[in-house]
């Protein structure tokens, strides 16, 4: 159990800097997920924390001690990879015990107790005598996690551990990892994924990374409901938030927004006037749109496609921006023929405004709540 602190952490490969000064504090026992698109530096950041890569600049502290110069082993960290990395000629038991047999002063009984405890936690006791090739992908990944558990790490690192599993197994193993964190209360876990569902469901806090920078840190719901910027807003949520370029005007204490493809909308933003006459972006999540009576609704267009997912129906509407889908997520099964003209609306509280640079403009209500 240990807290981590990263201060101005930089990492370059030759001339190319891939982490540009990461500041991050992770509490003891926290489950933190690093999420971001492929190539944004998630694995590099994890490998830097593990000590598998040297830091080019900044400091890394674990449990209050600077560990920049420590080996992975001295840091008390265990890492689980996407590829399992099991020894093919060793049984499950031997794979889990191997690291411990290399340590000085560990007796056979102590090793046996640790392996059996890990096997019990992960429910792989029936497979201890099998070779990895006689296991499914999910079972192999559990062995890899078990091997990490036997080392009693202070910090657990996972790099996309579910990516090689099929969809059903991915969900099952995800739930097991959440349980594992509960059972190992107090163990700090850092989990890397590009999958926003894994991030939303597993994390105490999410760190959104983009091009080697931290975009935002917060609980899943904070990030979902109050994204700091367009990148975070569009990265979390499926289908992604609808984003429309908009012109900003002002009428007294309220701000009027004229989005491309839509009618006039009035929003209560925290500092009206600052955006007056400027361009901005209006964001509306698909689930916040509802079918409205024609007339006042700001959006209107022909349905180009519907997708029934069972519990929800997605409707794609042509609001005059041919290359950009405008999507509404409606509850239940909704039958609308292609070509039908519909009107769509959302409550002002559900609409989000971003300035020209993509930074969130807080609404009055939301600022008061924050
Ligand atoms: P992610 O895990 O988010 O997909 P990575 O951390 O693997 O991203 O990579 C971040 C960036 O660093 C990428 O542009 C990648 O090409 C580069 N990179 C990663 N490892 C190396 C390396 N050993 N040498 C040079 N460049 C690397
Ligand atoms: Mg990676």
Coordinates of C-alpha atoms and ligand atoms in Angstrom, one line a residue:
X1 CA 0.0 0.0 0.0
X2 CA 1.6 3.2 -1.1
X3 CA 0.8 6.5 -2.6
X4 CA 2.5 7.8 -5.8
X5 CA 3.5 11.3 -6.8
X6 CA 4.7 12.3 -10.2
X7 CA 6.2 15.8 -10.6
X8 CA 7.1 17.1 -14.0
X9 CA 7.8 13.6 -15.3
X10 CA 9.3 13.7 -18.8
X11 CA 10.3 10.9 -21.1
X12 CA 12.1 11.2 -24.5
X13 CA 13.2 8.6 -26.9
X14 CA 16.2 10.2 -28.6
X15 CA 15.0 13.6 -29.9
X16 CA 11.3 12.7 -29.5
X17 CA 9.6 13.7 -26.2
X18 CA 6.6 11.5 -25.6
X19 CA 5.7 12.6 -22.0
X20 CA 5.8 16.3 -21.6
X21 CA 5.9 16.9 -17.8
X22 CA 3.3 14.8 -16.0
X23 CA 2.1 16.0 -12.6
X24 CA -0.1 13.5 -10.8
X25 CA -0.8 12.4 -7.3
X26 CA -2.3 8.9 -6.6
X27 CA -3.6 8.0 -3.2
X28 CA -2.7 4.8 -1.4
X29 CA -5.3 2.1 -2.2
X30 CA -6.7 4.0 -5.1
X31 CA -7.7 2.4 -8.5
X32 CA -6.6 4.8 -11.1
X33 CA -7.1 4.3 -14.9
X34 CA -5.0 5.9 -17.6
X35 CA -7.1 6.2 -20.7
X36 CA -6.4 7.8 -24.1
X37 CA -6.1 7.0 -27.8
X38 CA -3.4 4.7 -29.1
X39 CA 0.1 6.2 -29.0
X40 CA -0.7 8.9 -26.4
X41 CA 1.9 7.6 -24.0
X42 CA -0.1 5.4 -21.6
X43 CA 2.3 2.4 -21.7
X44 CA 5.3 4.7 -21.5
X45 CA 3.9 6.3 -18.4
X46 CA 3.3 2.9 -16.8
X47 CA 6.7 1.6 -17.7
X48 CA 8.3 4.8 -16.3
X49 CA 6.4 4.2 -13.0
X50 CA 7.4 0.5 -13.0
X51 CA 11.1 1.4 -13.6
X52 CA 11.3 -0.4 -16.9
X53 CA 12.2 2.9 -18.5
X54 CA 14.4 5.7 -17.2
X55 CA 12.9 9.1 -16.6
X56 CA 14.3 12.0 -18.7
X57 CA 13.2 14.6 -16.3
X58 CA 11.1 15.2 -13.1
X59 CA 10.6 13.0 -10.0
X60 CA 8.7 9.9 -9.1
X61 CA 7.9 9.2 -5.5
X62 CA 6.4 6.0 -4.1
X63 CA 5.4 5.9 -0.4
X64 CA 7.0 9.3 0.1
X65 CA 10.5 8.2 -1.3
X66 CA 12.0 9.4 -4.6
X67 CA 12.5 6.2 -6.6
X68 CA 13.9 7.6 -9.9
X69 CA 17.1 5.5 -9.5
X70 CA 15.5 2.3 -8.0
X71 CA 15.1 -0.9 -9.9
X72 CA 11.5 -2.2 -10.6
X73 CA 12.0 -4.8 -7.7
X74 CA 13.1 -2.2 -5.2
X75 CA 10.0 -0.1 -6.1
X76 CA 7.7 -2.9 -4.9
X77 CA 5.7 -2.9 -8.1
X78 CA 4.2 -5.8 -10.1
X79 CA 3.1 -5.4 -13.7
X80 CA 0.6 -7.4 -15.7
X81 CA 0.9 -7.2 -19.5
X82 CA -1.6 -7.7 -22.3
X83 CA 0.4 -10.7 -23.5
X84 CA 0.4 -12.6 -20.2
X85 CA 4.1 -13.4 -20.5
X86 CA 3.9 -16.9 -18.9
X87 CA 6.6 -19.5 -19.2
X88 CA 5.2 -22.1 -21.5
X89 CA 7.1 -25.1 -20.1
X90 CA 6.1 -24.4 -16.5
X91 CA 2.8 -25.4 -14.8
X92 CA 0.5 -22.7 -13.5
X93 CA 1.9 -23.4 -10.0
X94 CA 5.5 -23.1 -11.2
X95 CA 4.7 -19.9 -13.1
X96 CA 3.2 -18.3 -10.0
X97 CA 6.0 -19.6 -7.7
X98 CA 8.9 -18.8 -10.0
X99 CA 9.6 -15.2 -8.9
X100 CA 9.5 -16.2 -5.3
X101 CA 11.9 -19.1 -5.6
X102 CA 14.5 -16.6 -6.9
X103 CA 14.2 -14.5 -3.8
X104 CA 16.6 -15.3 -1.0
X105 CA 15.3 -16.6 2.3
X106 CA 11.9 -17.7 1.1
X107 CA 11.1 -21.2 2.3
X108 CA 9.0 -23.8 0.4
X109 CA 6.1 -23.5 2.8
X110 CA 5.9 -19.7 2.6
X111 CA 6.0 -19.9 -1.2
X112 CA 3.3 -22.6 -1.2
X113 CA 1.1 -20.5 1.1
X114 CA 1.4 -17.5 -1.2
X115 CA 0.7 -19.4 -4.4
X116 CA -2.3 -21.1 -2.9
X117 CA -3.7 -17.8 -1.5
X118 CA -3.4 -16.2 -4.9
X119 CA -4.9 -19.2 -6.6
X120 CA -7.8 -19.0 -4.2
X121 CA -8.4 -15.3 -4.7
X122 CA -8.5 -15.8 -8.5
X123 CA -10.3 -19.2 -8.4
X124 CA -7.6 -21.0 -10.4
X125 CA -7.0 -23.7 -7.9
X126 CA -8.2 -26.5 -10.2
X127 CA -5.6 -25.6 -12.9
X128 CA -2.4 -25.5 -10.8
X129 CA -0.9 -28.5 -12.5
X130 CA -1.8 -27.5 -16.0
X131 CA 0.6 -25.9 -18.6
X132 CA -0.5 -22.5 -19.9
X133 CA -1.3 -24.0 -23.3
X134 CA -4.1 -26.0 -21.7
X135 CA -5.8 -22.8 -20.4
X136 CA -8.2 -20.3 -22.0
X137 CA -7.1 -16.7 -22.6
X138 CA -9.0 -15.6 -19.5
X139 CA -7.4 -18.3 -17.3
X140 CA -3.9 -17.4 -18.6
X141 CA -4.5 -13.8 -17.7
X142 CA -5.6 -14.8 -14.2
X143 CA -2.4 -16.8 -13.8
X144 CA -0.4 -13.7 -14.8
X145 CA -2.3 -11.6 -12.2
X146 CA -1.8 -14.4 -9.7
X147 CA 2.0 -14.3 -10.3
X148 CA 1.8 -10.6 -9.6
X149 CA -0.2 -11.1 -6.4
X150 CA 2.3 -13.5 -4.9
X151 CA 4.9 -10.8 -4.8
X152 CA 2.9 -8.7 -2.4
X153 CA 3.4 -5.5 -4.4
X154 CA 2.7 -2.1 -3.0
X155 CA 1.5 -1.0 -6.4
X156 CA -0.1 -3.1 -9.2
X157 CA 0.2 -2.0 -12.8
X158 CA -2.0 -3.4 -15.6
X159 CA -1.3 -2.6 -19.2
X160 CA -4.4 -3.4 -21.3
X161 CA -4.7 -6.8 -19.6
X162 CA -8.0 -7.6 -21.3
X163 CA -7.2 -6.7 -24.9
X164 CA -6.5 -10.2 -26.1
X165 CA -9.8 -11.6 -24.7
X166 CA -13.1 -11.9 -26.6
X167 CA -16.0 -9.6 -25.6
X168 CA -17.8 -11.9 -23.1
X169 CA -14.6 -12.9 -21.3
X170 CA -13.4 -9.3 -21.3
X171 CA -16.5 -8.3 -19.3
X172 CA -16.2 -11.3 -16.9
X173 CA -12.5 -10.6 -16.3
X174 CA -13.1 -6.9 -15.8
X175 CA -15.5 -7.7 -13.0
X176 CA -12.9 -10.1 -11.5
X177 CA -10.4 -7.3 -11.5
X178 CA -12.8 -5.0 -9.7
X179 CA -13.4 -7.7 -7.1
X180 CA -9.6 -8.2 -6.8
X181 CA -9.2 -4.6 -5.9
X182 CA -11.8 -5.0 -3.2
X183 CA -10.2 -8.1 -1.8
X184 CA -6.8 -6.5 -1.8
X185 CA -8.0 -3.4 -0.1
X186 CA -5.3 -0.9 0.3
X187 CA -3.3 -2.0 -2.8
X188 CA -2.8 0.8 -5.2
X189 CA -3.7 -0.1 -8.7
X190 CA -3.0 1.7 -12.0
X191 CA -4.7 0.3 -15.0
X192 CA -4.1 1.3 -18.6
X193 CA -6.8 1.0 -21.3
X194 CA -8.0 2.7 -24.5
X195 CA -11.5 1.3 -23.7
X196 CA -13.7 4.0 -22.1
X197 CA -16.1 1.4 -20.7
X198 CA -13.3 -0.3 -18.7
X199 CA -12.2 3.2 -17.6
X200 CA -15.6 4.3 -16.5
X201 CA -16.5 1.0 -14.7
X202 CA -13.2 0.2 -12.9
X203 CA -11.8 3.6 -11.9
X204 CA -11.9 5.5 -8.7
X205 CA -10.3 8.2 -10.8
X206 CA -9.6 8.5 -14.5
X207 CA -6.6 10.2 -16.0
X208 CA -7.3 11.2 -19.6
X209 CA -4.0 11.4 -21.6
X210 CA -3.6 12.9 -25.0
X211 CA -0.3 13.3 -26.9
X212 CA 1.8 13.0 -23.8
X213 CA -0.2 15.5 -21.7
X214 CA -2.8 15.0 -19.0
X215 CA -6.1 16.5 -20.3
X216 CA -8.1 15.9 -17.1
X217 CA -8.2 13.9 -13.8
X218 CA -11.3 13.1 -12.0
X219 CA -13.9 10.5 -11.0
X220 CA -15.7 8.9 -14.0
X221 CA -18.8 10.9 -13.4
X222 CA -16.9 14.2 -13.0
X223 CA -15.3 13.7 -16.3
X224 CA -18.5 12.6 -18.0
X225 CA -20.7 15.4 -16.6
X226 CA -18.1 18.2 -16.4
X227 CA -15.4 17.7 -19.0
X228 CA -12.8 20.4 -18.9
X229 CA -12.4 20.4 -22.7
X230 CA -13.6 19.1 -26.0
X231 CA -11.1 16.3 -26.1
X232 CA -12.4 14.7 -22.8
X233 CA -16.0 15.5 -23.8
X234 CA -15.6 13.6 -27.1
X235 CA -13.4 10.7 -25.7
X236 CA -15.9 9.6 -23.0
X237 CA -19.3 8.5 -24.1
X238 CA -20.6 6.3 -26.9
X239 CA -21.8 7.4 -29.4
X240 CA -19.6 10.5 -28.9
X241 CA -21.0 13.9 -27.9
X242 CA -22.4 15.8 -30.8
X243 CA -20.3 19.0 -31.3
X244 CA -21.4 21.9 -33.5
X245 CA -19.6 25.1 -34.3
X246 CA -21.6 28.0 -32.9
X247 CA -21.8 31.8 -33.0
X248 CA -22.3 33.5 -29.6
X249 CA -24.5 36.5 -29.0
X250 CA -25.9 38.1 -25.9
X251 CA -29.2 39.2 -24.7
X252 CA -29.1 40.8 -21.2
X253 CA -27.7 38.4 -18.7
X254 CA -28.1 35.3 -20.9
X255 CA -26.0 34.1 -23.8
X256 CA -27.5 33.1 -27.1
X257 CA -25.9 30.4 -29.1
X258 CA -26.5 29.8 -32.8
X259 CA -25.1 26.4 -33.7
X260 CA -24.4 25.4 -37.2
X261 CA -27.4 23.4 -38.4
X262 CA -29.6 24.5 -35.5
X263 CA -31.8 27.3 -34.2
X264 CA -31.2 29.9 -31.5
X265 CA -30.5 28.5 -28.0
X266 CA -30.3 30.5 -24.8
X267 CA -27.8 29.3 -22.2
X268 CA -27.1 30.5 -18.7
X269 CA -23.3 30.7 -18.7
X270 CA -21.3 31.8 -15.7
X271 CA -19.7 34.9 -17.2
X272 CA -21.9 36.2 -20.1
X273 CA -20.1 38.7 -22.2
X274 CA -16.7 37.0 -22.3
X275 CA -17.7 35.1 -25.4
X276 CA -19.9 37.7 -27.0
X277 CA -19.5 37.8 -30.8
X278 CA -17.0 34.9 -30.7
X279 CA -17.1 31.5 -32.2
X280 CA -17.5 28.5 -29.9
X281 CA -18.6 24.9 -29.9
X282 CA -21.8 23.5 -28.6
X283 CA -21.8 20.0 -27.2
X284 CA -24.9 17.8 -26.6
X285 CA -24.7 14.1 -25.6
X286 CA -26.9 11.8 -27.8
X287 CA -28.8 10.6 -24.7
X288 CA -29.7 14.2 -23.8
X289 CA -31.6 14.7 -27.0
X290 CA -35.4 14.1 -27.1
X291 CA -37.9 14.2 -29.9
X292 CA -39.8 17.4 -29.7
X293 CA -42.8 19.1 -31.2
X294 CA -41.8 21.1 -34.3
X295 CA -41.7 24.8 -33.6
X296 CA -39.4 25.7 -30.7
X297 CA -37.0 22.8 -31.0
X298 CA -33.5 24.0 -32.2
X299 CA -32.7 21.0 -34.3
X300 CA -34.7 19.6 -37.2
X301 CA -33.8 17.3 -40.1
X302 CA -34.5 14.0 -41.9
X303 CA -33.6 10.7 -40.3
X304 CA -30.8 9.1 -42.4
X305 CA -30.3 5.9 -40.3
X306 CA -31.7 4.1 -37.3
X307 CA -29.9 1.5 -35.2
X308 CA -31.8 -0.6 -32.7
X309 CA -29.6 -1.8 -29.9
X310 CA -32.4 -3.4 -27.9
X311 CA -32.5 -1.1 -24.8
X312 CA -31.9 2.0 -26.9
X313 CA -32.4 3.2 -30.5
X314 CA -29.8 5.5 -32.2
X315 CA -31.2 7.9 -34.8
X316 CA -28.9 9.8 -37.1
X317 CA -30.4 13.0 -38.3
X318 CA -29.3 15.3 -41.2
X319 CA -29.3 18.8 -39.8
X320 CA -27.5 20.2 -42.7
X321 CA -23.9 19.1 -41.8
X322 CA -23.5 16.3 -44.2
X323 CA -20.1 15.0 -43.0
X324 CA -20.9 15.1 -39.3
X325 CA -23.5 12.7 -37.9
X326 CA -25.9 14.2 -35.4
X327 CA -27.0 11.4 -33.2
X328 CA -29.8 11.0 -30.7
X329 CA -30.0 8.0 -28.3
X330 CA -33.6 7.3 -27.4
X331 CA -34.7 4.8 -24.8
X332 CA -36.4 1.6 -25.9
X333 CA -37.3 0.6 -29.4
X334 CA -38.3 3.5 -31.6
X335 CA -39.7 3.0 -35.1
X336 CA -38.9 5.9 -37.4
X337 CA -38.7 5.4 -41.1
X338 CA -35.7 6.8 -42.9
X339 CA -36.5 10.2 -44.4
X340 CA -38.9 11.1 -41.7
X341 CA -38.3 14.7 -40.5
X342 CA -37.9 15.0 -36.8
X343 CA -37.4 17.9 -34.3
X344 CA -34.9 17.4 -31.5
X345 CA -34.3 19.3 -28.3
X346 CA -32.3 19.1 -25.1
X347 CA -32.6 20.9 -21.8
X348 CA -30.2 23.9 -21.4
X349 CA -28.6 22.2 -18.4
X350 CA -27.6 19.3 -20.6
X351 CA -25.9 21.5 -23.3
X352 CA -22.2 22.3 -22.9
X353 CA -20.4 25.2 -24.4
X354 CA -16.7 25.2 -25.3
X355 CA -14.7 28.2 -26.4
X356 CA -12.8 28.4 -29.7
X357 CA -9.8 26.6 -28.1
X358 CA -12.1 23.8 -26.9
X359 CA -12.0 24.8 -23.2
X360 CA -15.2 24.3 -21.3
X361 CA -17.3 27.4 -20.5
X362 CA -19.0 26.7 -17.2
X363 CA -22.7 27.3 -16.9
X364 CA -24.1 29.3 -13.9
X365 CA -25.9 26.3 -12.5
X366 CA -22.9 24.0 -12.9
X367 CA -20.4 26.4 -11.4
X368 CA -22.7 26.8 -8.4
X369 CA -22.9 23.0 -8.0
X370 CA -19.1 22.4 -8.4
Ligands
LIG1 P1 0.1 4.0 -25.8 O1 0.4 2.9 -24.8 O2 -0.8 5.1 -25.3 O3 -0.6 3.4 -27.1 P2 2.9 4.3 -26.0 O4 3.3 4.8 -24.6 O5 3.2 2.9 -26.3 O6 1.4 4.7 -26.3 O7 3.7 5.2 -27.0 C1 3.8 6.7 -26.9 C2 4.7 7.2 -28.0 O8 6.0 6.9 -27.8 C3 4.3 6.7 -29.4 O9 4.5 7.7 -30.3 C4 5.4 5.6 -29.6 O10 5.7 5.5 -31.0 C5 6.6 6.2 -28.8 N1 7.4 5.1 -28.3 C6 7.0 4.1 -27.4 N2 8.1 3.3 -27.1 C7 9.1 3.8 -27.8 C8 10.5 3.3 -28.0 N3 11.0 2.3 -27.3 N4 11.3 4.0 -28.8 C9 10.8 5.1 -29.5 N5 9.6 5.5 -29.4 C10 8.7 4.9 -28.6
LIG2 MG1 0.1 0.9 -24.8

